[in-house]
Coordinates of N, CA and C in Angstrom, one line a residue:
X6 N 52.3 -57.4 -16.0 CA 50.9 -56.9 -16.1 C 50.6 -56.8 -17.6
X7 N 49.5 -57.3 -18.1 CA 49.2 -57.2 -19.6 C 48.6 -55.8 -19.6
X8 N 48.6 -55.2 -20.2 CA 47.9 -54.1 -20.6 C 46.7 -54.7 -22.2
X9 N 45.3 -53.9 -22.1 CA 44.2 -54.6 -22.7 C 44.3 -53.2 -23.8
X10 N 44.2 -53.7 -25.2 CA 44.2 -52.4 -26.1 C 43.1 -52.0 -26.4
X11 N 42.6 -50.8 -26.8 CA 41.9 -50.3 -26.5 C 41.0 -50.6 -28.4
X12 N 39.5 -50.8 -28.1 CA 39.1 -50.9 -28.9 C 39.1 -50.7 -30.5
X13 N 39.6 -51.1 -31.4 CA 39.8 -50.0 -32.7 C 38.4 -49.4 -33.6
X14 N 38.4 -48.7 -34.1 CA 37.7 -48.4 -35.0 C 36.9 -49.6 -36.6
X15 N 36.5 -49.8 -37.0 CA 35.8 -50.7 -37.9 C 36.8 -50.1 -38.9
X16 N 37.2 -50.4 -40.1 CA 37.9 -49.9 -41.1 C 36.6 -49.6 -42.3
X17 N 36.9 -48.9 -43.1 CA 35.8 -47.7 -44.1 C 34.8 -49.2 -44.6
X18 N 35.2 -50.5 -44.8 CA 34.5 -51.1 -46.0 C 33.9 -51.8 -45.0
X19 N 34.6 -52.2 -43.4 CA 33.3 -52.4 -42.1 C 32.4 -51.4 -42.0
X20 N 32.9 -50.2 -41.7 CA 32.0 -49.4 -41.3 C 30.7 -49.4 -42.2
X21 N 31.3 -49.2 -43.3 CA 30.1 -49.2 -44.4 C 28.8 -50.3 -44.4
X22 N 29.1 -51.2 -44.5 CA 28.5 -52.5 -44.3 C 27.9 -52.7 -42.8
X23 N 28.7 -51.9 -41.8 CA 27.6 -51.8 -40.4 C 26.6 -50.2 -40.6
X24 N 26.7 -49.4 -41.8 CA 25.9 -48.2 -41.6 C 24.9 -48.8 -42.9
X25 N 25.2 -49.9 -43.7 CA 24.1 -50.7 -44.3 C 23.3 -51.3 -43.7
X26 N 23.7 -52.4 -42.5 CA 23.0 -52.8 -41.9 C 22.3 -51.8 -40.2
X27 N 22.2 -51.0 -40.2 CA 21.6 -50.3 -39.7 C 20.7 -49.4 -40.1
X28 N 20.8 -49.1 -41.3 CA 19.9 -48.4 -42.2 C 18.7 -49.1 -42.6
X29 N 19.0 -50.7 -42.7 CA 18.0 -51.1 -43.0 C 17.2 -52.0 -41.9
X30 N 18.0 -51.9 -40.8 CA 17.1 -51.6 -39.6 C 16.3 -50.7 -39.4
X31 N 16.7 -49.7 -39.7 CA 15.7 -48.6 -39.2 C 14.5 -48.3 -40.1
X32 N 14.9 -48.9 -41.3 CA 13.8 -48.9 -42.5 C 12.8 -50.0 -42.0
X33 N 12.9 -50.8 -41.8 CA 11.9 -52.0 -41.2 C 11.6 -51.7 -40.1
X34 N 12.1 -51.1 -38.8 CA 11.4 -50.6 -37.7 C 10.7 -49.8 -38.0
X35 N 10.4 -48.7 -38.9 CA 9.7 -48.0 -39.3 C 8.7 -48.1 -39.8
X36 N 8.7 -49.2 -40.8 CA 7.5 -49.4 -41.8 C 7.1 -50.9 -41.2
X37 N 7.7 -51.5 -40.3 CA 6.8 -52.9 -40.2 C 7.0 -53.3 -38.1
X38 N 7.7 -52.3 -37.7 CA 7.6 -52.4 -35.9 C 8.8 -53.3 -35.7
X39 N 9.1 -53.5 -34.4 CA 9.9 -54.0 -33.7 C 9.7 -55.4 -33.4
X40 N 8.3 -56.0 -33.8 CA 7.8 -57.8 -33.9 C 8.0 -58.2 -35.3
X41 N 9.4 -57.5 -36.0 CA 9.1 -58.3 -37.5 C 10.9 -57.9 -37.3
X42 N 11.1 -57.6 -36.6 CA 12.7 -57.4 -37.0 C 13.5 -58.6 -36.4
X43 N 14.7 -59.2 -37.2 CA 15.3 -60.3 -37.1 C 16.5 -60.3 -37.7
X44 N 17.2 -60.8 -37.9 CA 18.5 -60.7 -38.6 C 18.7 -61.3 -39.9
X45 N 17.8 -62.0 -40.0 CA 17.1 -62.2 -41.3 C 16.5 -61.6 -42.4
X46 N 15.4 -60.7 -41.5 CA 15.1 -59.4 -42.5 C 16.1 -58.5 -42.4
X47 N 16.5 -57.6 -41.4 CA 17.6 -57.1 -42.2 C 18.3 -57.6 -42.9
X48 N 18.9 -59.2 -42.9 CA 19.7 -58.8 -43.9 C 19.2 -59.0 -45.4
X49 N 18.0 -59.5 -45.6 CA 17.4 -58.8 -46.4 C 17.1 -58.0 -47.5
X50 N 16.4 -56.7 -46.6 CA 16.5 -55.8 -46.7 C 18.1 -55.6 -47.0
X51 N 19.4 -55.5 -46.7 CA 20.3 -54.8 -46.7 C 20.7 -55.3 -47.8
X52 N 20.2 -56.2 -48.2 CA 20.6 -57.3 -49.2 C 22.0 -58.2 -49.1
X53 N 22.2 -58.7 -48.1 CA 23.4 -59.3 -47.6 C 23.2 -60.5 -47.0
X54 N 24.1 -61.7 -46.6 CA 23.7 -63.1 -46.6 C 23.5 -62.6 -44.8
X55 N 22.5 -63.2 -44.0 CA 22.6 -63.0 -42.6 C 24.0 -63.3 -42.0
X56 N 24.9 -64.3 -42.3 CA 26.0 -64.2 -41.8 C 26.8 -63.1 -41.4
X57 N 26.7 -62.2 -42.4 CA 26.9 -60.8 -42.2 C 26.9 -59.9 -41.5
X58 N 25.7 -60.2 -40.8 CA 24.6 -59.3 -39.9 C 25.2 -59.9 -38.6
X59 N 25.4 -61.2 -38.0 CA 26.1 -62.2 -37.4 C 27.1 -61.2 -36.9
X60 N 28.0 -61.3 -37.9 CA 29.4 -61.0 -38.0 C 29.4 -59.6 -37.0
X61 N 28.4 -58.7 -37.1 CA 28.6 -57.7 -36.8 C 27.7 -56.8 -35.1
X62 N 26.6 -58.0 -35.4 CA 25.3 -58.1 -34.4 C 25.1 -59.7 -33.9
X63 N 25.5 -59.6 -32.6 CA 25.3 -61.4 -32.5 C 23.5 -61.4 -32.3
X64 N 22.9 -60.6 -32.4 CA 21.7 -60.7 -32.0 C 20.7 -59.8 -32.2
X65 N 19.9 -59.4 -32.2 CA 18.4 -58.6 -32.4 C 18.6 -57.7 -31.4
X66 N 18.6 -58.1 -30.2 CA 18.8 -56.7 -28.8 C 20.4 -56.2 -29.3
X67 N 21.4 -56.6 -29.6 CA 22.4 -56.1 -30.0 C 22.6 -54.8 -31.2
X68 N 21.6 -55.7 -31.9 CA 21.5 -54.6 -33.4 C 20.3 -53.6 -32.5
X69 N 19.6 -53.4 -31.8 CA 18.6 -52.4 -31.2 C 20.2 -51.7 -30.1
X70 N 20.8 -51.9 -29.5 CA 21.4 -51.2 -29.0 C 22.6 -50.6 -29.7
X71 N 23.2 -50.9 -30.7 CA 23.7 -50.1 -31.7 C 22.6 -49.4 -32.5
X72 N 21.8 -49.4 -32.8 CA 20.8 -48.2 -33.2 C 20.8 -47.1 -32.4
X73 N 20.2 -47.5 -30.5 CA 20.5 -46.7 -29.9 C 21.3 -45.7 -29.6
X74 N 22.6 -46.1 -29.9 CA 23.4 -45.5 -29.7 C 23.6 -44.3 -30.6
X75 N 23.6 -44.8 -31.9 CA 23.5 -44.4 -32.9 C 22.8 -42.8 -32.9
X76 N 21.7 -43.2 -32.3 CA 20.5 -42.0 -32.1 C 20.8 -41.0 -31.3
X77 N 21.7 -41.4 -29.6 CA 21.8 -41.1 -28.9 C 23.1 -39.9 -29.8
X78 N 24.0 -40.5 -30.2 CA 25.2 -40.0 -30.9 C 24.8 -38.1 -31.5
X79 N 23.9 -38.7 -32.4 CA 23.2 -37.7 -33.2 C 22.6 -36.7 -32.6
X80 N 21.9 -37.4 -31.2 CA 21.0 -36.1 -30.5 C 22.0 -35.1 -29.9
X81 N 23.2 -35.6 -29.7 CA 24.4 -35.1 -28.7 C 24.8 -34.2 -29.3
X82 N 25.2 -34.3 -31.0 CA 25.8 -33.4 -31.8 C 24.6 -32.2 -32.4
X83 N 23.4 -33.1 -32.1 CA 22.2 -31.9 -32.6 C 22.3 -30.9 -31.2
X84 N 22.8 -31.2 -30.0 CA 22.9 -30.4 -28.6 C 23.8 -29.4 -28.7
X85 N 25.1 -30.0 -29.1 CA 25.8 -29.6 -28.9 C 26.6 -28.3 -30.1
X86 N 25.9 -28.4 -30.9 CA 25.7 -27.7 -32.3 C 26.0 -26.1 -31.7
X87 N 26.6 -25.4 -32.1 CA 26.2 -23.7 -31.7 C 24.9 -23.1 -32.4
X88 N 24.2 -22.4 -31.5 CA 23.0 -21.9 -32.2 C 23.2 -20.4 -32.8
X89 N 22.5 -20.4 -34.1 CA 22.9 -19.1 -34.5 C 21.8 -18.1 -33.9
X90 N 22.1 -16.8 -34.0 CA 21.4 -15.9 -33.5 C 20.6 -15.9 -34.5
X91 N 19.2 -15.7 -34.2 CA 18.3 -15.6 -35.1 C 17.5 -14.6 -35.7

């Protein structure tokens, strides 16, 4: 029986380059909507050759569901935060 390993992590100079190209997603969904975004403008914006974007997002719904997540990530730890007495 093969056993399947388990996903790894991006290493620091991927990661960086996927929290580039996400940033500058969110900068163009912001300022120009969700009918202008492409893999193209981001990469763009990120200032990176699209290949790049490729490499990391095979697609437009792909880079919107790593955003999502992204968001989703953030709201979890804004939940889960201890509240101070006020």
């Amino acid at each position: 029986m093969t056993r399947t390993a388990p996903p790894r992590k991006p290493r620091a100079a991927s990661q960086a380059r996927i929290d580039s190209i996400l940033q500058a997603a969110r900068a163009l969904l912001a300022s120009e909507g969700v009918a202008s975004l492409s893999i193209y403008s981001v990469a763009e914006r990120a200032q990176i050759p699209p290949s790049s974007v490729y490499h990391f997002f095979a697609s437009v719904p792909a880079l919107l569901e790593a955003l999502t997540a992204d968001v989703h990530s953030a709201f979890r730890a804004c939940i889960q935060a201890p509240i101070e007495p006020g």
